[in-house]
Coordinates of C-alpha atoms in Angstrom, one line a residue:
M2 CA 6.2 -20.5 -32.1
K3 CA 6.1 -23.2 -29.6
K4 CA 7.6 -20.9 -26.9
F5 CA 4.8 -18.3 -27.7
F6 CA 2.2 -20.8 -27.1
T7 CA 3.8 -21.9 -23.9
H8 CA 3.7 -18.4 -22.6
L9 CA 0.1 -18.0 -23.9
K10 CA -1.0 -21.0 -22.0
G11 CA 0.8 -19.8 -18.7
D12 CA -0.5 -16.2 -19.2
A13 CA -4.2 -17.4 -19.7
F14 CA -4.0 -19.5 -16.5
G15 CA -2.3 -16.7 -14.6
G16 CA -4.5 -14.0 -15.8
I17 CA -7.7 -16.0 -15.2
T18 CA -6.6 -17.0 -11.7
A19 CA -5.6 -13.5 -10.8
G20 CA -8.9 -12.2 -12.2
I21 CA -10.9 -14.6 -10.0
V22 CA -8.8 -13.4 -6.9
A23 CA -9.4 -9.8 -7.8
L24 CA -13.2 -10.1 -8.1
P25 CA -14.3 -10.1 -4.5
L26 CA -11.7 -7.5 -3.6
A27 CA -12.9 -5.1 -6.4
L28 CA -16.4 -5.4 -5.3
A29 CA -15.5 -4.9 -1.6
F30 CA -13.1 -1.9 -2.3
G31 CA -15.8 -0.3 -4.4
V32 CA -18.5 -0.7 -1.6
S33 CA -16.0 0.6 1.0
S34 CA -15.0 3.8 -1.2
G35 CA -18.7 5.0 -1.2
L36 CA -19.1 4.8 -5.0
G37 CA -20.6 1.4 -5.1
P38 CA -19.4 -2.0 -6.2
Q39 CA -19.3 -1.1 -9.9
A40 CA -16.7 1.5 -9.2
G41 CA -14.4 -1.1 -7.8
L42 CA -15.1 -3.4 -10.9
Y43 CA -14.6 -0.6 -13.4
G44 CA -11.3 0.3 -11.8
A45 CA -10.1 -3.2 -11.7
I46 CA -11.1 -3.8 -15.3
F47 CA -9.3 -0.8 -16.8
I48 CA -6.3 -0.5 -14.6
S49 CA -5.4 -4.2 -14.9
F50 CA -5.7 -4.0 -18.6
F51 CA -3.9 -0.7 -19.5
A52 CA -1.3 -0.9 -16.6
A53 CA -0.3 -4.2 -18.0
L54 CA -0.3 -3.0 -21.7
F55 CA 1.8 0.1 -21.0
G56 CA 3.6 -0.7 -17.8
G57 CA 7.2 -1.8 -17.1
T58 CA 6.6 -5.1 -15.0
N59 CA 5.6 -8.0 -17.2
T60 CA 3.8 -10.1 -14.5
Q61 CA 2.2 -7.3 -12.6
I62 CA -1.6 -7.3 -11.8
S63 CA -3.0 -4.1 -11.0
G64 CA -6.3 -2.9 -9.5
P65 CA -7.9 -1.1 -6.5
T66 CA -5.7 -1.8 -3.4
A67 CA -6.3 -1.1 0.3
P68 CA -4.0 1.9 0.5
M69 CA -5.5 3.6 -2.6
T70 CA -9.0 2.8 -1.5
A71 CA -8.4 4.3 2.0
V72 CA -7.3 7.6 0.5
S73 CA -9.9 7.6 -2.2
M74 CA -12.6 7.0 0.5
I75 CA -11.6 10.3 2.2
V76 CA -11.7 12.1 -1.1
I77 CA -15.1 10.8 -2.0
A78 CA -16.6 11.4 1.4
T79 CA -15.4 15.0 1.5
I80 CA -16.5 15.9 -1.9
I81 CA -19.9 14.3 -1.5
A82 CA -20.4 16.3 1.8
A83 CA -19.5 19.5 -0.2
N84 CA -22.3 18.7 -2.7
D85 CA -25.3 18.3 -0.3
G86 CA -24.7 14.6 0.1
S87 CA -25.4 13.9 -3.6
V88 CA -23.2 11.3 -5.1
E89 CA -24.5 12.3 -8.6
K90 CA -23.6 15.9 -8.2
A91 CA -20.2 15.1 -6.6
L92 CA -19.1 12.3 -9.1
P93 CA -17.6 14.6 -11.8
A94 CA -15.4 16.4 -9.3
I95 CA -14.4 13.0 -7.7
L96 CA -13.5 11.4 -11.0
T97 CA -11.6 14.5 -12.0
V98 CA -9.4 14.2 -9.0
F99 CA -8.8 10.6 -9.8
L100 CA -8.0 11.5 -13.4
L101 CA -5.5 14.1 -12.3
A102 CA -3.8 11.5 -10.0
G103 CA -3.4 9.3 -13.0
L104 CA -1.9 12.1 -15.2
F105 CA 0.4 13.0 -12.3
Q106 CA 1.6 9.4 -12.3
V107 CA 2.2 9.6 -16.1
G108 CA 4.2 12.8 -15.4
L109 CA 6.3 11.1 -12.7
G110 CA 7.2 8.4 -15.1
V111 CA 8.0 10.7 -18.0
L112 CA 10.2 12.9 -15.9
G113 CA 12.0 9.9 -14.6
F114 CA 10.9 10.0 -10.9
G115 CA 10.5 6.2 -10.7
K116 CA 14.1 5.8 -9.4
Y117 CA 13.4 8.1 -6.5
I118 CA 10.6 6.2 -4.9
K119 CA 13.2 4.0 -3.1
Y120 CA 14.0 7.0 -0.8
I121 CA 10.7 6.5 1.0
P122 CA 12.0 5.2 4.4
Y123 CA 10.7 1.9 5.9
P124 CA 9.2 3.3 9.1
V125 CA 7.0 5.7 7.0
V126 CA 5.7 2.9 4.8
S127 CA 5.3 0.6 7.9
G128 CA 3.3 3.2 9.8
F129 CA 1.1 4.1 6.8
M130 CA 0.4 0.4 5.9
T131 CA -0.6 -0.4 9.4
A132 CA -2.8 2.6 9.7
I133 CA -4.5 1.5 6.4
G134 CA -5.2 -1.8 8.0
V135 CA -6.6 -0.2 11.2
I136 CA -8.9 2.1 9.1
I137 CA -10.3 -0.6 7.0
L138 CA -10.7 -3.0 10.0
V139 CA -12.6 -0.3 12.2
T140 CA -14.7 1.3 9.5
Q141 CA -16.1 -2.2 8.4
I142 CA -17.4 -2.9 12.0
L143 CA -20.6 -0.9 11.5
P144 CA -21.7 -2.7 8.2
A145 CA -20.5 -6.0 9.6
V146 CA -23.1 -5.7 12.5
G147 CA -25.7 -4.4 10.2
Y148 CA -25.8 -0.8 11.6
Y149 CA -26.2 2.0 9.0
P150 CA -26.4 5.5 10.6
K151 CA -28.4 6.9 7.8
E152 CA -31.2 4.5 8.7
D153 CA -31.2 5.2 12.5
L154 CA -34.1 7.6 12.7
D155 CA -33.3 8.5 16.3
L156 CA -29.7 9.4 15.3
V157 CA -30.7 11.3 12.2
S158 CA -33.2 13.4 14.1
Q159 CA -30.4 14.7 16.2
F160 CA -28.9 16.3 13.2
K161 CA -32.2 18.1 12.2
P162 CA -31.4 21.6 13.7
Q163 CA -27.9 21.4 12.1
A164 CA -29.5 20.4 8.7
E165 CA -31.9 23.3 8.8
E166 CA -29.1 25.8 9.6
L167 CA -26.9 24.4 6.8
I168 CA -29.7 24.5 4.3
L169 CA -30.4 28.2 5.2
E170 CA -26.8 28.9 4.7
N171 CA -26.8 27.3 1.3
I172 CA -29.8 29.5 0.4
L173 CA -28.1 32.6 1.5
R174 CA -25.0 31.6 -0.4
E175 CA -27.0 31.1 -3.6
E176 CA -28.7 34.3 -3.3
A177 CA -25.3 36.1 -2.8
G178 CA -24.1 34.5 -5.9
E179 CA -27.1 35.6 -7.9
G180 CA -26.7 39.2 -6.5
I181 CA -29.7 39.2 -4.4
L182 CA -29.4 41.4 -1.3
V183 CA -31.1 39.6 1.7
L184 CA -31.9 42.8 3.6
E185 CA -33.7 44.2 0.5
N186 CA -35.3 41.0 -0.7
F187 CA -35.9 39.0 2.5
Q188 CA -39.3 37.9 1.0
E189 CA -37.3 35.9 -1.6
T190 CA -35.4 34.3 1.2
I191 CA -38.5 33.4 3.1
L192 CA -40.1 32.1 -0.2
R193 CA -37.2 29.8 -0.9
A194 CA -37.0 28.6 2.8
N195 CA -40.8 27.8 2.8
S196 CA -40.3 25.7 -0.4
L197 CA -38.2 23.2 1.5
T198 CA -39.9 19.9 2.4
E199 CA -39.4 17.6 5.3
E200 CA -37.8 15.3 2.8
D201 CA -35.1 17.8 2.0
I202 CA -34.4 18.4 5.7
A203 CA -34.3 14.6 6.3
K204 CA -31.9 14.0 3.4
E205 CA -29.5 16.6 4.7
S206 CA -29.8 15.2 8.3
Q207 CA -28.9 11.7 6.8
T208 CA -25.8 13.1 5.1
L209 CA -24.8 14.8 8.4
A210 CA -25.3 11.6 10.4
K211 CA -23.3 9.5 7.9
S212 CA -20.4 12.2 7.8
A213 CA -20.4 12.4 11.7
T214 CA -20.1 8.5 11.9
S215 CA -17.6 8.0 9.2
G216 CA -13.9 7.3 9.7
V217 CA -12.2 5.8 12.7
M218 CA -13.2 8.4 15.1
G219 CA -16.7 8.5 14.0
T220 CA -17.0 4.7 14.0
I221 CA -15.6 4.6 17.6
K222 CA -18.0 7.3 18.9
T223 CA -20.8 5.4 17.2
L224 CA -19.9 1.9 18.4
P225 CA -22.0 2.0 21.8
R226 CA -25.1 2.9 19.7
A227 CA -24.4 0.3 17.1
M228 CA -23.9 -2.5 19.7
K229 CA -27.5 -1.8 21.0
N230 CA -28.8 -2.2 17.5
I231 CA -27.0 -5.2 16.1
N232 CA -28.6 -7.0 13.2
W233 CA -27.7 -10.7 14.1
L234 CA -28.2 -12.0 10.6
E235 CA -25.8 -9.5 9.1
L236 CA -23.2 -10.2 11.9
A237 CA -23.6 -13.9 11.3
L238 CA -23.0 -13.6 7.6
A239 CA -19.9 -11.4 8.2
L240 CA -18.4 -13.8 10.8
S241 CA -19.0 -16.8 8.5
T242 CA -17.3 -15.0 5.7
I243 CA -14.3 -14.2 8.0
F244 CA -14.2 -17.9 9.3
I245 CA -14.2 -19.4 5.7
V246 CA -11.5 -16.9 4.5
Y247 CA -9.1 -18.1 7.1
G248 CA -10.4 -21.6 7.5
F249 CA -10.3 -22.5 3.8
K250 CA -6.5 -21.5 3.5
K251 CA -5.8 -24.4 5.9
I252 CA -7.4 -26.9 3.4
T253 CA -5.8 -25.5 0.2
T254 CA -4.2 -22.1 -1.1
K255 CA -4.8 -23.1 -4.7
I256 CA -8.3 -21.7 -4.7
P257 CA -8.7 -18.1 -3.3
S258 CA -10.5 -18.4 0.1
A259 CA -12.2 -14.9 -0.3
L260 CA -13.8 -16.1 -3.5
V261 CA -15.0 -19.3 -1.8
A262 CA -16.4 -17.2 1.1
L263 CA -18.1 -14.9 -1.2
I264 CA -19.8 -17.7 -3.2
V265 CA -20.7 -20.0 -0.3
V266 CA -22.1 -17.3 2.1
S267 CA -23.8 -15.4 -0.6
G268 CA -25.3 -18.6 -2.0
I269 CA -26.6 -19.8 1.3
A270 CA -28.2 -16.3 2.1
F271 CA -29.8 -16.1 -1.3
G272 CA -30.8 -19.8 -1.5
F273 CA -32.5 -19.8 1.7
G274 CA -34.2 -16.5 1.2
L275 CA -32.7 -14.8 4.1
D276 CA -33.8 -11.2 4.8
Y277 CA -30.2 -9.7 4.3
R278 CA -29.1 -6.4 2.9
P279 CA -27.6 -6.7 -0.6
I280 CA -25.0 -4.4 -2.1
E281 CA -26.0 -1.7 -4.4
E282 CA -27.2 -2.8 -7.8
I283 CA -24.5 -3.2 -10.4
P284 CA -25.4 -1.4 -13.7
S285 CA -25.6 -3.9 -16.6
G286 CA -24.0 -3.4 -19.9
L287 CA -20.7 -1.9 -20.9
P288 CA -19.0 0.9 -18.8
I289 CA -19.8 4.3 -20.2
P290 CA -17.4 7.1 -20.0
N291 CA -18.5 10.0 -17.7
L292 CA -18.1 13.0 -20.1
E293 CA -19.1 15.4 -17.4
I294 CA -15.6 15.3 -16.3
F295 CA -14.7 17.4 -19.2
T296 CA -18.0 19.1 -20.0
G297 CA -18.9 20.3 -16.5
F298 CA -15.3 20.8 -15.4
K299 CA -15.0 23.6 -12.8
L300 CA -11.5 24.3 -11.6
A301 CA -12.7 25.7 -8.3
S302 CA -14.3 22.3 -7.4
V303 CA -11.1 20.4 -7.7
T304 CA -8.4 22.9 -6.7
P305 CA -8.7 22.1 -3.0
Y306 CA -7.8 18.5 -3.9
I307 CA -4.7 19.0 -6.0
F308 CA -2.5 17.9 -3.2
T309 CA -4.6 15.0 -2.5
A310 CA -4.3 14.0 -6.3
I311 CA -0.5 14.3 -6.0
T312 CA -0.6 12.1 -2.9
L313 CA -2.8 9.5 -4.7
A314 CA -0.2 9.5 -7.5
L315 CA 2.8 9.0 -5.2
L316 CA 1.0 6.4 -3.1
G317 CA 0.1 4.4 -6.2
A318 CA 3.7 4.8 -7.4
I319 CA 5.1 3.4 -4.1
D320 CA 2.5 0.6 -4.0
S321 CA 3.1 -0.4 -7.6
L322 CA 6.9 -0.4 -7.5
L323 CA 7.1 -2.3 -4.2
T324 CA 5.0 -5.0 -5.9
S325 CA 7.2 -4.8 -9.0
V326 CA 10.3 -5.6 -6.8
V327 CA 8.3 -8.6 -5.4
A328 CA 7.7 -9.8 -9.0
D329 CA 11.4 -9.3 -9.9
N330 CA 12.5 -11.5 -7.0
M331 CA 10.1 -14.2 -7.9
T332 CA 10.8 -14.2 -11.8
K333 CA 14.5 -13.1 -11.6
T334 CA 13.8 -10.2 -14.0
K335 CA 14.2 -6.5 -13.7
H336 CA 11.2 -4.0 -14.1
Q337 CA 11.3 -0.6 -15.6
P338 CA 10.2 1.8 -12.9
N339 CA 9.5 4.9 -15.1
K340 CA 7.6 2.8 -17.7
E341 CA 5.7 1.2 -14.9
L342 CA 4.5 4.6 -13.5
V343 CA 3.4 5.7 -17.1
G344 CA 1.4 2.4 -17.4
Q345 CA -0.2 2.8 -14.0
G346 CA -1.0 6.5 -14.7
I347 CA -2.7 5.6 -18.1
G348 CA -4.7 2.8 -16.4
N349 CA -5.8 5.0 -13.6
S350 CA -6.7 7.9 -16.0
I351 CA -8.9 5.7 -18.2
G352 CA -10.3 4.0 -15.2
A353 CA -11.4 7.4 -13.8
I354 CA -13.0 8.5 -17.1
F355 CA -15.2 5.3 -16.9
G356 CA -16.1 5.8 -13.2
G357 CA -13.6 3.5 -11.6
I358 CA -11.8 4.1 -8.4
P359 CA -7.9 4.4 -8.5
G360 CA -5.5 1.4 -7.9
A361 CA -2.0 0.2 -8.2
G362 CA 0.1 -2.9 -8.4
A363 CA -1.5 -5.5 -6.2
T364 CA 1.0 -7.8 -4.5
I365 CA -1.2 -10.8 -3.7
R366 CA -2.7 -10.8 -7.2
T367 CA 0.7 -10.5 -8.8
V368 CA 2.0 -13.4 -6.8
V369 CA -1.0 -15.5 -7.8
N370 CA -0.5 -14.7 -11.4
I371 CA 3.2 -15.8 -11.4
N372 CA 2.6 -18.9 -9.4
A373 CA -0.1 -19.9 -11.9
G374 CA 2.2 -19.4 -14.9
G375 CA 1.9 -15.8 -15.9
K376 CA 5.0 -14.5 -17.6
T377 CA 4.1 -11.6 -19.9
K378 CA 1.9 -8.5 -20.0
L379 CA -0.8 -10.6 -21.5
S380 CA -1.6 -12.1 -18.2
G381 CA -2.7 -8.7 -16.7
M382 CA -4.7 -7.9 -19.7
I383 CA -6.5 -11.2 -19.5
A384 CA -7.3 -10.5 -15.9
G385 CA -9.0 -7.3 -16.9
I386 CA -10.9 -8.9 -19.9
L387 CA -12.2 -11.7 -17.5
L388 CA -13.5 -9.1 -15.0
L389 CA -15.3 -7.4 -18.0
V390 CA -16.9 -10.7 -19.0
I391 CA -18.0 -11.3 -15.4
L392 CA -19.4 -7.7 -15.3
L393 CA -21.5 -8.3 -18.4
A394 CA -22.6 -11.8 -17.7
L395 CA -23.0 -11.8 -13.9
G396 CA -23.7 -8.2 -13.1
P397 CA -27.3 -8.9 -11.8
V398 CA -26.2 -11.9 -9.9
A399 CA -23.4 -10.0 -8.2
S400 CA -25.9 -7.4 -7.1
K401 CA -27.4 -10.0 -4.8
I402 CA -24.2 -10.3 -2.7
P403 CA -24.8 -9.6 1.0
A404 CA -23.2 -6.2 2.1
A405 CA -22.1 -8.0 5.4
V406 CA -20.1 -10.6 3.2
L407 CA -18.0 -7.8 1.6
A408 CA -17.6 -6.2 5.0
G409 CA -16.2 -9.6 6.3
I410 CA -13.7 -9.8 3.4
L411 CA -12.5 -6.3 4.0
I412 CA -12.0 -7.0 7.6
T413 CA -9.5 -9.8 6.6
V414 CA -7.9 -7.4 4.1
G415 CA -7.5 -4.9 7.0
I416 CA -5.9 -7.5 9.2
G417 CA -3.6 -8.7 6.4
V418 CA -2.3 -5.5 5.2
M419 CA -0.9 -4.4 8.5
D420 CA 3.0 -4.5 8.8
Y421 CA 3.5 -7.1 11.5
K422 CA 7.2 -7.3 10.7
G423 CA 7.7 -3.6 11.7
L424 CA 5.4 -3.9 14.7
K425 CA 7.3 -7.0 16.0
A426 CA 10.6 -5.1 15.8
I427 CA 9.5 -2.2 18.0
P428 CA 10.9 -3.6 21.3
Y429 CA 14.2 -4.5 19.7
L430 CA 15.2 -1.5 17.7
P431 CA 17.8 0.7 19.5
K432 CA 16.8 3.8 21.4
D433 CA 19.1 6.3 19.7
M434 CA 17.5 9.6 20.7
K435 CA 16.1 11.5 23.5
I436 CA 12.7 13.3 23.9
G437 CA 13.2 15.1 27.3
P438 CA 14.4 12.6 29.8
V439 CA 13.1 9.5 27.8
K440 CA 15.2 7.5 25.3
V441 CA 13.3 6.3 22.3
S442 CA 14.0 4.8 18.8
S443 CA 13.9 7.1 16.1
E444 CA 12.6 4.4 13.7
V445 CA 9.8 3.6 16.1
L446 CA 9.0 7.2 16.7
I447 CA 8.5 7.9 13.0
M448 CA 6.4 4.8 12.5
I449 CA 4.1 5.6 15.5
V450 CA 3.7 9.2 14.4
V451 CA 2.6 8.1 10.9
L452 CA 0.4 5.4 12.3
L453 CA -1.4 7.7 14.7
L454 CA -1.8 10.7 12.4
S455 CA -2.9 8.6 9.5
T456 CA -5.5 6.7 11.7
F457 CA -7.0 9.6 13.6
W458 CA -6.3 12.6 11.4
N459 CA -5.3 12.6 7.7
L460 CA -3.6 10.0 5.7
V461 CA -2.2 12.5 3.3
Y462 CA -0.5 14.8 5.7
A463 CA 0.7 11.9 7.9
V464 CA 2.9 10.6 5.2
G465 CA 4.3 14.1 4.4
I466 CA 5.1 14.8 8.2
G467 CA 6.7 11.2 8.4
L468 CA 9.0 12.0 5.5
V469 CA 10.0 15.3 6.9
I470 CA 10.8 13.8 10.4
A471 CA 12.7 10.8 8.8
S472 CA 14.7 13.2 6.6
L473 CA 15.6 15.5 9.4
L474 CA 16.7 12.5 11.7
F475 CA 18.7 11.0 9.0
M476 CA 20.5 14.2 8.2
K477 CA 21.3 14.6 11.9
K478 CA 22.7 11.1 12.2
I479 CA 24.8 11.4 9.0
G480 CA 26.0 14.7 10.2
D481 CA 27.1 13.3 13.5
L482 CA 28.8 10.3 11.7
T483 CA 30.6 12.3 9.1
A484 CA 31.9 14.8 11.7
R485 CA 33.5 11.9 13.5
R486 CA 34.9 10.3 10.2
S487 CA 35.5 13.1 7.7
D488 CA 37.5 10.8 5.3
V489 CA 34.3 9.0 4.2
K490 CA 34.3 9.1 0.4
S491 CA 32.7 7.4 -2.5
L492 CA 35.2 4.9 -3.8
K493 CA 35.2 2.8 -7.0
E494 CA 34.7 -1.0 -6.5
E495 CA 38.3 -2.1 -6.6
A496 CA 40.7 -4.2 -4.5
W497 CA 42.0 -2.5 -1.4
S498 CA 45.7 -2.2 -0.5
D499 CA 45.6 -5.1 2.0
E500 CA 44.0 -7.4 -0.7
S501 CA 46.8 -7.1 -3.2
N502 CA 48.3 -10.5 -2.0
F503 CA 45.1 -12.4 -2.0
P504 CA 45.9 -16.1 -3.3
E505 CA 45.2 -16.3 -7.1
N506 CA 44.0 -19.9 -6.7
L507 CA 41.1 -18.6 -4.4
K508 CA 39.9 -15.7 -6.4
E509 CA 37.3 -17.9 -8.3
E510 CA 36.0 -19.4 -5.0
V511 CA 35.9 -16.1 -2.9
F512 CA 34.2 -12.8 -3.9
I513 CA 34.9 -9.7 -1.9
K514 CA 32.2 -6.8 -1.5
H515 CA 33.0 -3.5 0.0
I516 CA 30.4 -1.3 1.7
K517 CA 31.8 2.2 1.8
G518 CA 29.1 4.2 3.5
P519 CA 25.9 4.0 5.5
L520 CA 23.4 1.4 4.6
F521 CA 20.0 3.3 4.7
F522 CA 16.7 3.5 2.9
G523 CA 18.4 5.4 -0.1
S524 CA 21.1 2.7 -0.7
T525 CA 19.2 -0.5 0.0
S526 CA 18.3 -1.2 -3.6
D527 CA 21.9 -1.2 -4.7
F528 CA 23.0 -3.4 -1.9
Q529 CA 20.2 -5.9 -2.8
A530 CA 21.8 -6.5 -6.1
L531 CA 24.8 -8.1 -4.3
S532 CA 23.7 -11.6 -5.0
K533 CA 23.6 -10.9 -8.7
Q534 CA 27.1 -9.6 -8.8
I535 CA 28.5 -12.8 -7.4
P536 CA 30.4 -15.2 -9.8
I537 CA 28.9 -18.6 -10.3
T538 CA 32.0 -20.2 -9.0
A539 CA 32.2 -18.4 -5.7
K540 CA 31.4 -20.3 -2.6
T541 CA 32.3 -17.7 -0.1
V542 CA 31.6 -13.9 0.1
I543 CA 33.5 -11.5 2.2
I544 CA 31.7 -8.4 3.1
R545 CA 34.0 -5.6 4.4
L546 CA 32.1 -3.3 6.6
G547 CA 34.7 -1.0 8.2
R548 CA 33.4 2.0 6.4
M549 CA 29.7 1.3 7.1
Q550 CA 29.2 3.5 10.2
Y551 CA 25.4 3.4 10.2
M552 CA 22.5 1.1 9.3
D553 CA 18.8 2.0 9.5
Q554 CA 15.8 -0.2 9.7
S555 CA 15.5 -0.4 5.9
G556 CA 19.2 -1.2 5.6
L557 CA 18.8 -3.9 8.3
Y558 CA 16.0 -5.7 6.5
A559 CA 17.9 -5.4 3.1
M560 CA 21.0 -7.1 4.7
E561 CA 18.7 -9.7 6.1
D562 CA 17.1 -10.4 2.7
V563 CA 20.6 -10.7 1.1
L564 CA 22.1 -13.0 3.7
V565 CA 18.9 -15.2 3.4
D566 CA 19.2 -15.4 -0.4
L567 CA 23.0 -16.2 -0.1
R568 CA 22.2 -19.1 2.5
K569 CA 19.8 -20.5 0.0
Q570 CA 22.6 -20.6 -2.7
K571 CA 24.7 -22.3 0.1
I572 CA 27.3 -19.4 0.0
N573 CA 29.3 -18.8 3.1
V574 CA 29.3 -15.1 4.3
L575 CA 32.1 -13.6 6.4
F576 CA 32.1 -10.1 8.0
V577 CA 35.2 -8.0 8.3
N578 CA 35.5 -5.0 10.7
L579 CA 31.8 -4.8 11.7
L580 CA 31.3 -1.5 13.6
E581 CA 29.3 -1.1 16.8
Q582 CA 26.0 0.4 15.5
P583 CA 25.4 -2.0 12.6
R584 CA 26.3 -4.9 14.8
Y585 CA 23.9 -3.8 17.6
M586 CA 21.2 -3.6 15.0
M587 CA 21.8 -7.0 13.6
E588 CA 22.1 -8.6 17.0
R589 CA 18.7 -7.2 18.0
I590 CA 16.8 -9.2 15.2
D591 CA 19.2 -12.2 15.5
I592 CA 21.0 -11.8 12.1
I593 CA 23.9 -12.5 14.5
P594 CA 24.2 -15.4 15.2
D595 CA 21.3 -17.0 13.2
L596 CA 22.5 -16.0 9.7
I597 CA 26.2 -14.9 10.6
P598 CA 27.7 -17.0 13.3
K599 CA 30.1 -15.1 15.6
E600 CA 33.1 -17.1 14.3
H601 CA 32.5 -15.6 10.8
I602 CA 33.0 -12.0 12.2
F603 CA 36.6 -10.9 12.0
K604 CA 38.2 -7.7 13.3
D605 CA 40.6 -7.3 10.3
F606 CA 41.1 -8.8 6.7
K607 CA 44.3 -10.6 7.7
S608 CA 42.5 -12.9 10.2
C609 CA 39.7 -13.4 7.8
L610 CA 42.2 -14.4 5.0
N611 CA 43.8 -17.0 7.4
W612 CA 40.3 -18.5 7.9
V613 CA 39.7 -18.5 4.2
K614 CA 43.1 -20.2 3.5
N615 CA 42.3 -23.0 6.1
N616 CA 38.7 -23.6 5.2
V617 CA 38.0 -22.8 1.6
E618 CA 41.1 -24.5 0.3
D619 CA 40.1 -27.7 2.0
K620 CA 36.7 -27.8 -0.1
F621 CA 38.4 -27.8 -3.5

């Protein structure tokens, strides 16, 4: 009973702290998505509660995340544009796509696909995450400077001819659907056209203006115009928010800096009666399920987005399971990947029914939960309940938050979500392939292709193209290597012939690990379990690398993580028969000599054994 209450106290602190951290991000992601702040809150409430309840990671905190919001934003904008710019008309189709994404996630978990997520190569994830950061950062520039294309009358008027043409096309399409022949009933067409008001044309023009200025390319094209129409108050609010987010972290990290920025800047803006632009009004009362998803369901309206729903499901799975690994490393536990996917799918499905945007396991919120004492599923459920209480009690207050403040918070999120580790490694990764006369790194090529395609074209297709390129290049490399060494086989973990005379008195102090093939994105998770295989008595680990012909970037960082972990445990690591390509990779990012001194690298097992006899015996 005492243990239960100990966990209850930790879970309560962890859940409350994580919920507070999630609040400004949920509001910001909701506004960014295009469905309003309440969509972000609803998503955070239901995903956090149900993903924790049914998931497979005890300490995971789930909710809207930057990657999921970036893809959702595209889905939302596309469906709204197809519904005459009306969010109300488009909402059932949008939520149906989100519901399908959740159901697909449940299917992935039930079918046992959780264990295959590890095969996503690092350069694809790196390029995608950096693109997410760029997209969020760039698309928040306009609201940060207080420029809203729909309110720029001069810009909107430029789309008036296109709006009139589009409205006429819609009239003709409606008549065709009703079986009216235009040539025989042109008076009906004229009558419908004449019934249009200037307000209808203006509304369509605003929708076209917003669509043309959305996304990275649209924002870049609009920047010159936006810079001439800066709202200095809005810009000041956004910059103040950014300053506090980064500055407050230098004072303390115990209190979320984004929350501090939200409260301080919003409080000043409201308290001094400044003429700022608030976010959309957050509906009061309990969230209500949107039954139009079921009653007004039209297969034709969501069929074009089936692939996007699958992509959302896969992205959420990757995002969540990567966070689960972080939680495992912090808590020394092991998550259940398939159960986690089922939990995420249930959370996203229920969230969609209540009008929330989709989400996934959130790394920062999960880390905050663990550090605050969260240990069980209850912590994630408490985080969701806290957000519901905030919605019911403070919904009208939250509606007074300046839009520029949330834009400032999102800019810091965009900067933070970029993969700087992958970007810094670009100059140092080996150039292992040729494109015409130019030698390039295949890892860098994949990352840049995914980054550019995601940023300027389509997030969904970019990941697919990156996976195809990575798979083809990997198959070529493995084919080339296995052609040179056709005797590479999968062997059991057992002593090799030259280890038969290993001194008995050293077997407790020395652990020998054999790597029998390439260390690549598909084998890193097994290798990362190395530190858990080592007996408590072992003080030295010998890693035999003679059969590891190839190491990719994912394998490189997995090796680095294991070596750092072993160093923390004060365990000596010795390399035996390190081959050319893996050695070159490890030298490029200074694993050699920072983690493995050159004197700890041996050409053969015999010379390594001599070192062990002369050094390990002296310590015991």
